[in-house]
Each structure stands twice: as structure tokens, then as C-alpha cells.
XYZ file of C-alpha atoms in Angstrom:
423
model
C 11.541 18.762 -7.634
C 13.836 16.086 -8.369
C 14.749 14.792 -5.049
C 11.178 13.775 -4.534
C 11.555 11.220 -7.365
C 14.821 9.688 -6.637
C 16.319 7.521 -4.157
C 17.162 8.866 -0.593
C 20.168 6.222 -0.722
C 20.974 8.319 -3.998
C 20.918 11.910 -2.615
C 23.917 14.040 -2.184
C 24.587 16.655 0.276
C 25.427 19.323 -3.246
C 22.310 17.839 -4.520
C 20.084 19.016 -1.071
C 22.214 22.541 -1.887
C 21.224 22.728 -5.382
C 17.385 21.813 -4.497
C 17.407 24.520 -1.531
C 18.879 27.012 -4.207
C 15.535 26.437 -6.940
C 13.634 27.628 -3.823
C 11.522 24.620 -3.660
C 8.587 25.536 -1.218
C 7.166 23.125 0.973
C 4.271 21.350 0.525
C 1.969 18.505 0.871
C 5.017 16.158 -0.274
C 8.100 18.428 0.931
C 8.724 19.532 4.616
C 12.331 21.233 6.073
C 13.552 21.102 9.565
C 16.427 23.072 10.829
C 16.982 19.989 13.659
C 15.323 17.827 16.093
C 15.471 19.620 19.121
C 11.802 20.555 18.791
C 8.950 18.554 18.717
C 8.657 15.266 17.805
C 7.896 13.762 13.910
C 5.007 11.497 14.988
C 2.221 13.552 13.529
C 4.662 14.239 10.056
C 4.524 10.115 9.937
C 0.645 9.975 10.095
C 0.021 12.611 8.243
C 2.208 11.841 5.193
C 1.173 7.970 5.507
C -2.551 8.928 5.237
C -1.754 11.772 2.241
C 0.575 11.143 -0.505
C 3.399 10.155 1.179
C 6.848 12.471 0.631
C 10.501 13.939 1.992
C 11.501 15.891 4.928
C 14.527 16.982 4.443
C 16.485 17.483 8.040
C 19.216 20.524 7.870
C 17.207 23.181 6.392
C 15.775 26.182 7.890
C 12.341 27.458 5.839
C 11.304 30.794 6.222
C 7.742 29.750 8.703
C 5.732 32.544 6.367
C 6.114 31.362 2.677
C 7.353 28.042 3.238
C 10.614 28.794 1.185
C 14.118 27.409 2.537
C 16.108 30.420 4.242
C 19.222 29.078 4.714
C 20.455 24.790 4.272
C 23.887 24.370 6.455
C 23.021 20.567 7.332
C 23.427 19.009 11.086
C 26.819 17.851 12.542
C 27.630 14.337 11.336
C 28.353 13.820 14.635
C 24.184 13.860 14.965
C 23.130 12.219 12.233
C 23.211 8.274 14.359
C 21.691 10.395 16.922
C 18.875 11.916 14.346
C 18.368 8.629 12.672
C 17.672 6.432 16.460
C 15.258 8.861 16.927
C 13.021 8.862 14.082
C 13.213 5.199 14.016
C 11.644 5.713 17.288
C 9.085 8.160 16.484
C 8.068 5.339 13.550
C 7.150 2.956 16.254
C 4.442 5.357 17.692
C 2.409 5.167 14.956
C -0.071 2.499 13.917
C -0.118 0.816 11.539
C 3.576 0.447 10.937
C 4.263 3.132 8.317
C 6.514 2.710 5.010
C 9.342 4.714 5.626
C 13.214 5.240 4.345
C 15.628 7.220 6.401
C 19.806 7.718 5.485
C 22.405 10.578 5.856
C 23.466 12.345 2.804
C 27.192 12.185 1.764
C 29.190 14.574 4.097
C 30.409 18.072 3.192
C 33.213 20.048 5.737
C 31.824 17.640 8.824
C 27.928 18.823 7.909
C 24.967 16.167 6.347
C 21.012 16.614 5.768
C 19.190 13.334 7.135
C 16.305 12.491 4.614
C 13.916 10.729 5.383
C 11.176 9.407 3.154
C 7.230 8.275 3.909
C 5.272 6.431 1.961
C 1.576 7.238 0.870
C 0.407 4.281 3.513
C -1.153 0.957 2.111
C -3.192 0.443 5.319
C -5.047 3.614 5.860
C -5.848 5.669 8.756
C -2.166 6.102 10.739
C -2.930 7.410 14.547
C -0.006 8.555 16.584
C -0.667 6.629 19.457
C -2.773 7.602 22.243
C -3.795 10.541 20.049
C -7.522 9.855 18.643
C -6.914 12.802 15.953
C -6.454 11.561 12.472
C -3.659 13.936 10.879
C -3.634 14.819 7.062
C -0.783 16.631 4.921
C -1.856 19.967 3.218
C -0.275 22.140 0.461
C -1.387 25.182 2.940
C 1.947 27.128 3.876
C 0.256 28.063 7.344
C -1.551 24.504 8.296
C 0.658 21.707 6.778
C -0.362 19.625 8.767
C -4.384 19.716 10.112
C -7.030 17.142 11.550
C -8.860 14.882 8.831
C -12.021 16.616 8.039
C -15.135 13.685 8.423
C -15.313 13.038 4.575
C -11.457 12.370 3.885
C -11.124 10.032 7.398
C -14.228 8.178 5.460
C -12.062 8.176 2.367
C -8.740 6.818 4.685
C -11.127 3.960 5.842
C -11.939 3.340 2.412
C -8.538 3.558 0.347
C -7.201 0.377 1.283
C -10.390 -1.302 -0.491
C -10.277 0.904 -3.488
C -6.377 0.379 -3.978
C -6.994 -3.234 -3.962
C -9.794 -3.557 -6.404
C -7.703 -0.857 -8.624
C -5.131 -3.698 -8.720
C -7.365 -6.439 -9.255
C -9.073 -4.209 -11.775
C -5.734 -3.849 -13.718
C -4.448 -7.681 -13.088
C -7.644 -8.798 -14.470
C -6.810 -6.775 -17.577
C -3.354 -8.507 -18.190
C -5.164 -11.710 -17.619
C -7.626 -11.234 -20.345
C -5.082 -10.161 -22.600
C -2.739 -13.171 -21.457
C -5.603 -15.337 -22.664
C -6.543 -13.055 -25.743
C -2.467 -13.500 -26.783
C -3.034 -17.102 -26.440
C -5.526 -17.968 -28.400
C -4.360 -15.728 -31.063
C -0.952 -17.726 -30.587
C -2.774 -21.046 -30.748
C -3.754 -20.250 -33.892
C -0.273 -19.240 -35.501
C 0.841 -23.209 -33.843
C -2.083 -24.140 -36.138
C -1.653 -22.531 -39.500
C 2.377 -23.311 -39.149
C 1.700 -27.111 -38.781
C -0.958 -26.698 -42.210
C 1.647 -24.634 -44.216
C 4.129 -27.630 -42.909
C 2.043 -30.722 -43.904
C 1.721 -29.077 -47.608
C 5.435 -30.073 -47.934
C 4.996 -33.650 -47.408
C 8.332 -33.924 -45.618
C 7.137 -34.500 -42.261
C 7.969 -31.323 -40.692
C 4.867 -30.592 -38.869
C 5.929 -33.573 -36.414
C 8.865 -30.856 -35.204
C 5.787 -28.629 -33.819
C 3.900 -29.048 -30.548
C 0.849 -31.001 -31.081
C -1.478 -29.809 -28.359
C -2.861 -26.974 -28.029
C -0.692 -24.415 -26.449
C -0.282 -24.061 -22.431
C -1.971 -27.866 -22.143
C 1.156 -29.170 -20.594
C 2.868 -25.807 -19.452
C 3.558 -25.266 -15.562
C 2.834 -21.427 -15.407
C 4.910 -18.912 -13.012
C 3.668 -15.880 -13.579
C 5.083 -12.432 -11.578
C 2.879 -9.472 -10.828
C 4.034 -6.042 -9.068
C 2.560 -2.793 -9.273
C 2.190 0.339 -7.414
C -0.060 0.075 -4.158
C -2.657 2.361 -5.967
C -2.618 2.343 -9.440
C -4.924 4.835 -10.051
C -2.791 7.717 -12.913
C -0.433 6.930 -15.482
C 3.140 6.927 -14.105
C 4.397 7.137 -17.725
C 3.082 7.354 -22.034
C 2.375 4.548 -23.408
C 4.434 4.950 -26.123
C 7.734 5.465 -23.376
C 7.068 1.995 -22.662
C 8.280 0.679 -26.029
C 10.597 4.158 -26.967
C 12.789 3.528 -23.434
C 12.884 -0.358 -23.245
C 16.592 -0.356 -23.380
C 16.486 1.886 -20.280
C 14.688 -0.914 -18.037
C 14.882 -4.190 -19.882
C 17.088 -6.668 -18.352
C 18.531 -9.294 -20.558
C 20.354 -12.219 -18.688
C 20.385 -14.666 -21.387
C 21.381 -17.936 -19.249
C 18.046 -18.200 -17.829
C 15.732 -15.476 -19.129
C 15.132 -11.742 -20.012
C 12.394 -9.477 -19.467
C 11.119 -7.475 -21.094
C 11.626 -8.391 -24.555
C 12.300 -5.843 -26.334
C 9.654 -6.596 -29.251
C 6.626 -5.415 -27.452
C 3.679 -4.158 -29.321
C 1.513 -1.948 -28.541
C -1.978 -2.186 -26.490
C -4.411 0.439 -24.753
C -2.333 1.516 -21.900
C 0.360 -0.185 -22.185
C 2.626 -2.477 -24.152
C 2.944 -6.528 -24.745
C 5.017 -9.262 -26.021
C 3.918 -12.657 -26.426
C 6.014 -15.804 -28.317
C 6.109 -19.659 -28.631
C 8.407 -22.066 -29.823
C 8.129 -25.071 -31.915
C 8.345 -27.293 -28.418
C 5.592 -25.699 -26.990
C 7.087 -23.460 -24.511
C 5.701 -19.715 -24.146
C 6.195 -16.483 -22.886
C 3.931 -13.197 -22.137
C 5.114 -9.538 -21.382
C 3.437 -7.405 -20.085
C 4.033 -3.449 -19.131
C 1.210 -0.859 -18.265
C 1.200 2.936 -17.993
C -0.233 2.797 -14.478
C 3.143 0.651 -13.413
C 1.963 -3.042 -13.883
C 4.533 -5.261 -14.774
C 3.280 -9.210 -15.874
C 5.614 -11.604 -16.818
C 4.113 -15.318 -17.371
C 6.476 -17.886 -18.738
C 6.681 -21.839 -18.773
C 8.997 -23.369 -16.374
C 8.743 -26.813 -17.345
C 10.549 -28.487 -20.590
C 7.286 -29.549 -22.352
C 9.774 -30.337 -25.427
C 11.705 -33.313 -23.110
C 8.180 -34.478 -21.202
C 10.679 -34.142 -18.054
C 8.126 -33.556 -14.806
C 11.072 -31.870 -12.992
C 10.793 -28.327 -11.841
C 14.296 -26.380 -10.766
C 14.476 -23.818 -8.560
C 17.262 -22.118 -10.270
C 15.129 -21.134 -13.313
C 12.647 -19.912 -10.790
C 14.933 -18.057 -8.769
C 16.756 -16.420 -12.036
C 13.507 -15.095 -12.867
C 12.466 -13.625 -9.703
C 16.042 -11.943 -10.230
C 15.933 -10.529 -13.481
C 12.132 -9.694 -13.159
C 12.904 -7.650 -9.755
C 16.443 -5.895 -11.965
C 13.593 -4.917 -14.206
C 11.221 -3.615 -12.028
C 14.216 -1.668 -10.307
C 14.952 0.271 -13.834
C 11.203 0.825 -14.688
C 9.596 2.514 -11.783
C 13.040 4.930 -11.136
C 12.125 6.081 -15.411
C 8.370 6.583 -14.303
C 9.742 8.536 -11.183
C 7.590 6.474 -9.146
C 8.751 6.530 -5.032
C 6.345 4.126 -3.344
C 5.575 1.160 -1.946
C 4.886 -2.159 -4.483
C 2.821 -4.811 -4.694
C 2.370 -8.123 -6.437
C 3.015 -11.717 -6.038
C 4.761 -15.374 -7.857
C 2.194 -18.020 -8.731
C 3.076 -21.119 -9.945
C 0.320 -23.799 -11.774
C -0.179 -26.967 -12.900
C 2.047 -28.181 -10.092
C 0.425 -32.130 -8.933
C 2.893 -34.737 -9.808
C 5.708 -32.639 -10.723
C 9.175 -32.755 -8.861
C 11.271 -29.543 -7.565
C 15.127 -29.645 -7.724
C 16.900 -27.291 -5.012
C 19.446 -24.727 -6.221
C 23.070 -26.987 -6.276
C 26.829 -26.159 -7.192
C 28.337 -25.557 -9.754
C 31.611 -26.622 -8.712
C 31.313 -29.198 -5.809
C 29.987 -32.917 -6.403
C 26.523 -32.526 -4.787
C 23.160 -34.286 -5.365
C 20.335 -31.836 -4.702
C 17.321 -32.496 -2.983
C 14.197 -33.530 -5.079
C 10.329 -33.071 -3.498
C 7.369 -33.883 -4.669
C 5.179 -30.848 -4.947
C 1.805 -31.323 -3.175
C -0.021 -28.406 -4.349
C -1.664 -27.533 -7.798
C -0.579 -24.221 -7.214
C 1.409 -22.056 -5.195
C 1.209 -17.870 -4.686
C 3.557 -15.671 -2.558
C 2.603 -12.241 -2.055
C 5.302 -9.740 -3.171
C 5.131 -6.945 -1.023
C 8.269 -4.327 -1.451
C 9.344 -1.031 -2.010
C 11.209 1.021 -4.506
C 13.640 2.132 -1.935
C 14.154 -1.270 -1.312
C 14.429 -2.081 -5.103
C 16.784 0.514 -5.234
C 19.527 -0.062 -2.712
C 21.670 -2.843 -3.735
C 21.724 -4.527 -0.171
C 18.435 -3.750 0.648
C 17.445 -6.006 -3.080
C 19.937 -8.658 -1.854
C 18.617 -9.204 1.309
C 14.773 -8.704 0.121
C 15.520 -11.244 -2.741
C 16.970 -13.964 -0.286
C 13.984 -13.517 1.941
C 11.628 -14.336 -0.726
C 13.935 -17.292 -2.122
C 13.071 -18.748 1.499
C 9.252 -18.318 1.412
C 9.376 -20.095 -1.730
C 11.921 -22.778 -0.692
C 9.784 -23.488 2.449
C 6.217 -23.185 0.697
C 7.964 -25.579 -1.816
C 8.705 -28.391 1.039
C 12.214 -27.646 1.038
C 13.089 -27.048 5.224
C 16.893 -25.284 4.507
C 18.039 -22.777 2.048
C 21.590 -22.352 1.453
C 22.209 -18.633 0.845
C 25.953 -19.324 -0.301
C 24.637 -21.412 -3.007
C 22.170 -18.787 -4.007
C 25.443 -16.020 -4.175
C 27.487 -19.007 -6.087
C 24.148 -18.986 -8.501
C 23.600 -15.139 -9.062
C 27.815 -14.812 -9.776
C 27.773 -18.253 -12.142
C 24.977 -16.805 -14.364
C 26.022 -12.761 -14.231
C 22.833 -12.209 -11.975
C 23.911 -8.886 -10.705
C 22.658 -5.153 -10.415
């Protein structure tokens, strides 16, 4: 069922054809409607949100008995505005706000299907308004939609708890191994600067003295799936398909790097250099991706933080994320966040041209440390303006939560195109 795994911004009116022509069935993540004229999508919204999330595809006429597409002509694309206003509208009924992704397929002799895409919901139970019935999807042909029984509306009530402490569960992994890696890194520093002083010639003054991360201001990205709770893909993929998701952007970082060793679950790099400076990798099975890195020149002493090598991270680490989770076929909604350590005393330079005399503005942090949630979508991910616009959005959280009071987006564009920081 390869629509369910891809895009809707991706999907192709020969592509709905082909799908329709397997005689995919509906189900508890696949619903067809001929139209709109009937009936109203509220309940589809709920009950998707509180199940597993899925597709309804809008153009297709299913045979009511076994569930099986009949015949898949489209709607007018004269109606698709029309059809897209009003599920839009439908959304708003519903609370909490659900995840959702709606678009018109490319058009084919004046005929598109309108897709639209829910999300498994990260704040469980949806109601339809004014409707005290809790609505779950089924894979039953002839109830597809039926009232929460008592024990899964207990579940609902309870998912948003167990989804968390799944993620925390799996952070706190790629913590311990983030500390694991650098101790064991530690002592590589160590027995370089022994095998150095053996050869008298004062090479093991080139190495960083202290132990490792004792100076380092830490940024470290998270984002994973809202519920981590099955491997999205083999270990071994992880490492076999790197050149399929790793993004490489050499001016101001890549990730991952492509020499990742294996792990339980999952697959990690971790590296220092003589200066001091470090780096950890980290990909999971389950769809956790950790990246912790350095940000501040421990090799010059220099106190200053910039925003650009911050901002070229966030870029290529997002790129990243983009690649990975459309090779695991994952379609949901993501969650994470930026923290940044060891911040008191140090000094943050804004973004500034490359071109134009211009001094940038330096502040003071205040903070020992500073965390943004990251709280996105792979649709989002997916759809070039959609990343853009997501991207500056966060760029201002941290600009603000930085003590910087204006952002410049036309700097940020003259950044991204200056250091190849595309998609």
C-alpha cells in the first residue's frame, strides 16, 4: 500500500489509478469517498486521530460490501478549493486540534483525488464537538468506524503518558551511550598523549589537556516519532543505507557520519580531535535520531558562540531527518528538541552578510542552558516550503530565547545559498 507511506504532496493522480487497480481494501488506515456531498468528515478526524492515524482518499467509489474500490474517476478540479475549505473546516470541530495534511493530486483530463492525511494523534481522546462519543477506526469492512469500547477510551487517556515515557525511555538510552562513548573516548585522548610523550619531541602539547567535554558548549538535537514503540527499520539498514539519508554539508557540518558502528538497536558514531572538540551520532531502529556536537572553539579559548553554526546544524540535521523517516516509511508526527549547555559567560553572534559591511549583534547569554521543543511532522519535513517556513520559525524561537529581539529572514536565505544549505 504504497501511498500510505509516502507524501500526500508526492502523490499523483496515475499513482491513486494504479493503487485503486491493486484493489487495495479499506481499512483501519485507508478510507474512499466518491465526494463530499454526504455527511460530514468530523467523526473520520477523531477516529483516525485516536487509532493509527491514515489516508482518505477523495474520488473513489468503494463497493459499501467488501470495502474494495469500484470505480476511481476523481472530482472536478473545479471542486477541489471547494473540497479542501471544507475539510479544513471539519478539522476545526474537533478537539484537540488534530495532525492533519490535505492537497489535490496532479490533474488528469480536468479530474483530481483530494488526499487527505491524519495523524495517529499525540494528545489523545479527539471528540467531535458537542458529541460526547469517543470514535475509534476499525479494520471491520461493515463498522469502520464505531464508539470506543471502555478499555481502549482508558487506553486514549493513557497514550499520551506512555508515548512520552517511551521517548524518555529511548532518549535516556542515547544519553547513556553518549556518556559510555565518552569515557571510552577520554581514554583514547589519554593513551595518544602517553604513546606521544615516548617520543620526547613534545608532541603531546598538540593534544587537549583536559579531560574531554570540560570546556565544550553542548547542542545536542533530538527527534523521534511521537510513539516509538516498533522498529521502523533493521538495524543493520541503518549503516547498509546511510548514503540514502546522510547529509554532508561540509562548510559547517554533516550528519550522519557515515562511519557508524554498530549498537543494540541501532547504530553510532562518536570522534574527537586533537583540540578537544567532539561529536556523537546517533540513529535507532525505533526512529531516534541524536546528534550532540561542540559549538564552541575549545582549540582558540574564544567564549563566542555564532548562530550560523547553530543554525547550519538545525539545517542539515532536519535534511537528514527528511531522508531517514521517508526510507523507514514512517508518516507521522515528530518530536524532539535543541539544547544547548554550558552557556554562563559565553557571547552569541547573530547570523551577518556575507557581502555587505555589517557588524552583528553580540549578547551575553544569561542562561546555563537553553531547550526548544521540536515539534513537527514528516509532511512538513517533506514539502520543501512547508521545511522552509518550519525552519525559519524555529530560527526565531531560538533567536528570541537567545536575547536577540529581530531576526532577519533575508540574511538567513543569503546564509542557506552561501553555504549550499538546500534540499
Amino acid at each position: 500500500m504504497k501511498i500510505l507511506h509516502m507524501s500526500i504532496q508526492e502523490i499523483t493522480f496515475e499513482d491513486i489509478e494504479n493503487f485503486c487497480e491493486e484493489k487495495n481494501r479499506e481499512g483501519i488506515q485507508l478510507d474512499y469517498k466518491v465526494d463530499l456531498t454526504e455527511g460530514s468528515l468530523a467523526k473520520h478526524f477523531a477516529a483516525f486521530s485516536n487509532t493509527r492515524g491514515g489516508i482518505i482518499v477523495i474520488g473513489v467509489q468503494q463497493n459499501k460490501d467488501t470495502g474494495l474500490p469500484e470505480s476511481w474517476k476523481g472530482i472536478p478540479i473545479t471542486n477541489s478549493a471547494k473540497y479542501i475549505e471544507r475539510i479544513n473546516q471539519w478539522a476545526t470541530s474537533i478537539t484537540p486540534v488534530p495532525h492533519f495534511q490535505v492537497t489535490a493530486t496532479s490533474e488528469k483530463k480536468g479530474k483530481v483525488f483530494v488526499i487527505l492525511r491524519i495523524y495517529e494523534g499525540d494528545k489523545p481522546p479527539y471528540f467531535v464537538d458537542y458529541n460526547p462519543n469517543i470514535y475509534e477506526r476499525t479494520g471491520d469492512i461493515t463498522s469502520l468506524i464505531k464508539h470506543a469500547s471502555p478499555d481502549l477510551v482508558e487506553i486514549l487517556f493513557n497514550k499520551k503518558e506512555k508515548a512520552e515515557l517511551a521517548r524518555l525511555n529511548l532518549f535516556k538510552r542515547a544519553e547513556d551511550v553518549y556518556q559510555h562513548a565518552l569515557r571510552q573516548e577520554d581514554i583514547k585522548r589519554k593513551r595518544l598523549i602517553d604513546e606521544a610523550k615516548q617520543k620526547q619531541d613534545g608532541s603531546e602539547n598538540s593534544y587537549y589537556q583536559k579531560n574531554l567535554g570540560t570546556d565544550a558548549v553542548m547542542s545536542t538535537i533530538t527527534l523521534q516519532p511521537f510513539f516509538p514503540i516498533k522498529a521502523l527499520v533493521n538495524p543493520s539498514e541503518i549503516v547498509e543505507k546511510i548514503s540514502d539519508y546522510t547529509v554532508d554539508k561540509s562548510t559547517y557540518t554533516s550528519f550522519p557520519e557515515r562511519s557508524l558502528n554498530p549498537m543494540p538497536d541501532g547504530a553510532y558514531h562518536f570522534s574527537h580531535n586533537y583540540a578537544g572538540n567532539l561529536q556523537c551520532h546517533q540513529i535507532y531502529s525505533y526512529g531516534l535520531m541524536f546528534f550532540a556536537q561542540n559549538i564552541r572553539d575549545v582549540h582558540r579559548n574564544t567564549n563566542t558562540i555564532y548562530l550560523s553554526y547553530i543554525a547550519g546544524k538545525i539545517f542539515v540535521f532536519l535534511s537528514s531527518a527528511r531522508n531517514f523517516y521517508k526510507l523507514c516509511n514512517y508518516q507521522g508526527v515528530l518530536i524532539g528538541s535543541l539544547k544547548i549547555d554550558n552557556m554562563i559567560g559565553k557571547m552569541v553572534e547573530e547570523i551577518s552578510s556575507n557581502g555587505r559591511l555589517m557588524f552583528p549583534k553580540n549578547i551575553e547569554s544569561f542562561l546555563p542552558t537553553y531547550n526548544w521543543e521540536i515539534e513537527t511532522d514528516t509532511d512538513i519535513l517533506n514539502d520543501n516550503d512547508e521545511f522552509y517556513s518550519y525552519y525559519m520559525q524555529l530560527l526565531r524561537k531560538i533567536y528570541w530565547g537567545l536575547g536577540i529581539r529581530d531576526m532577519n529572514e533575508g540574511l538567513i536565505k543569503e546564509f542557506l545559498q552561501n553555504n549550499r544549505l538546500t534540499l
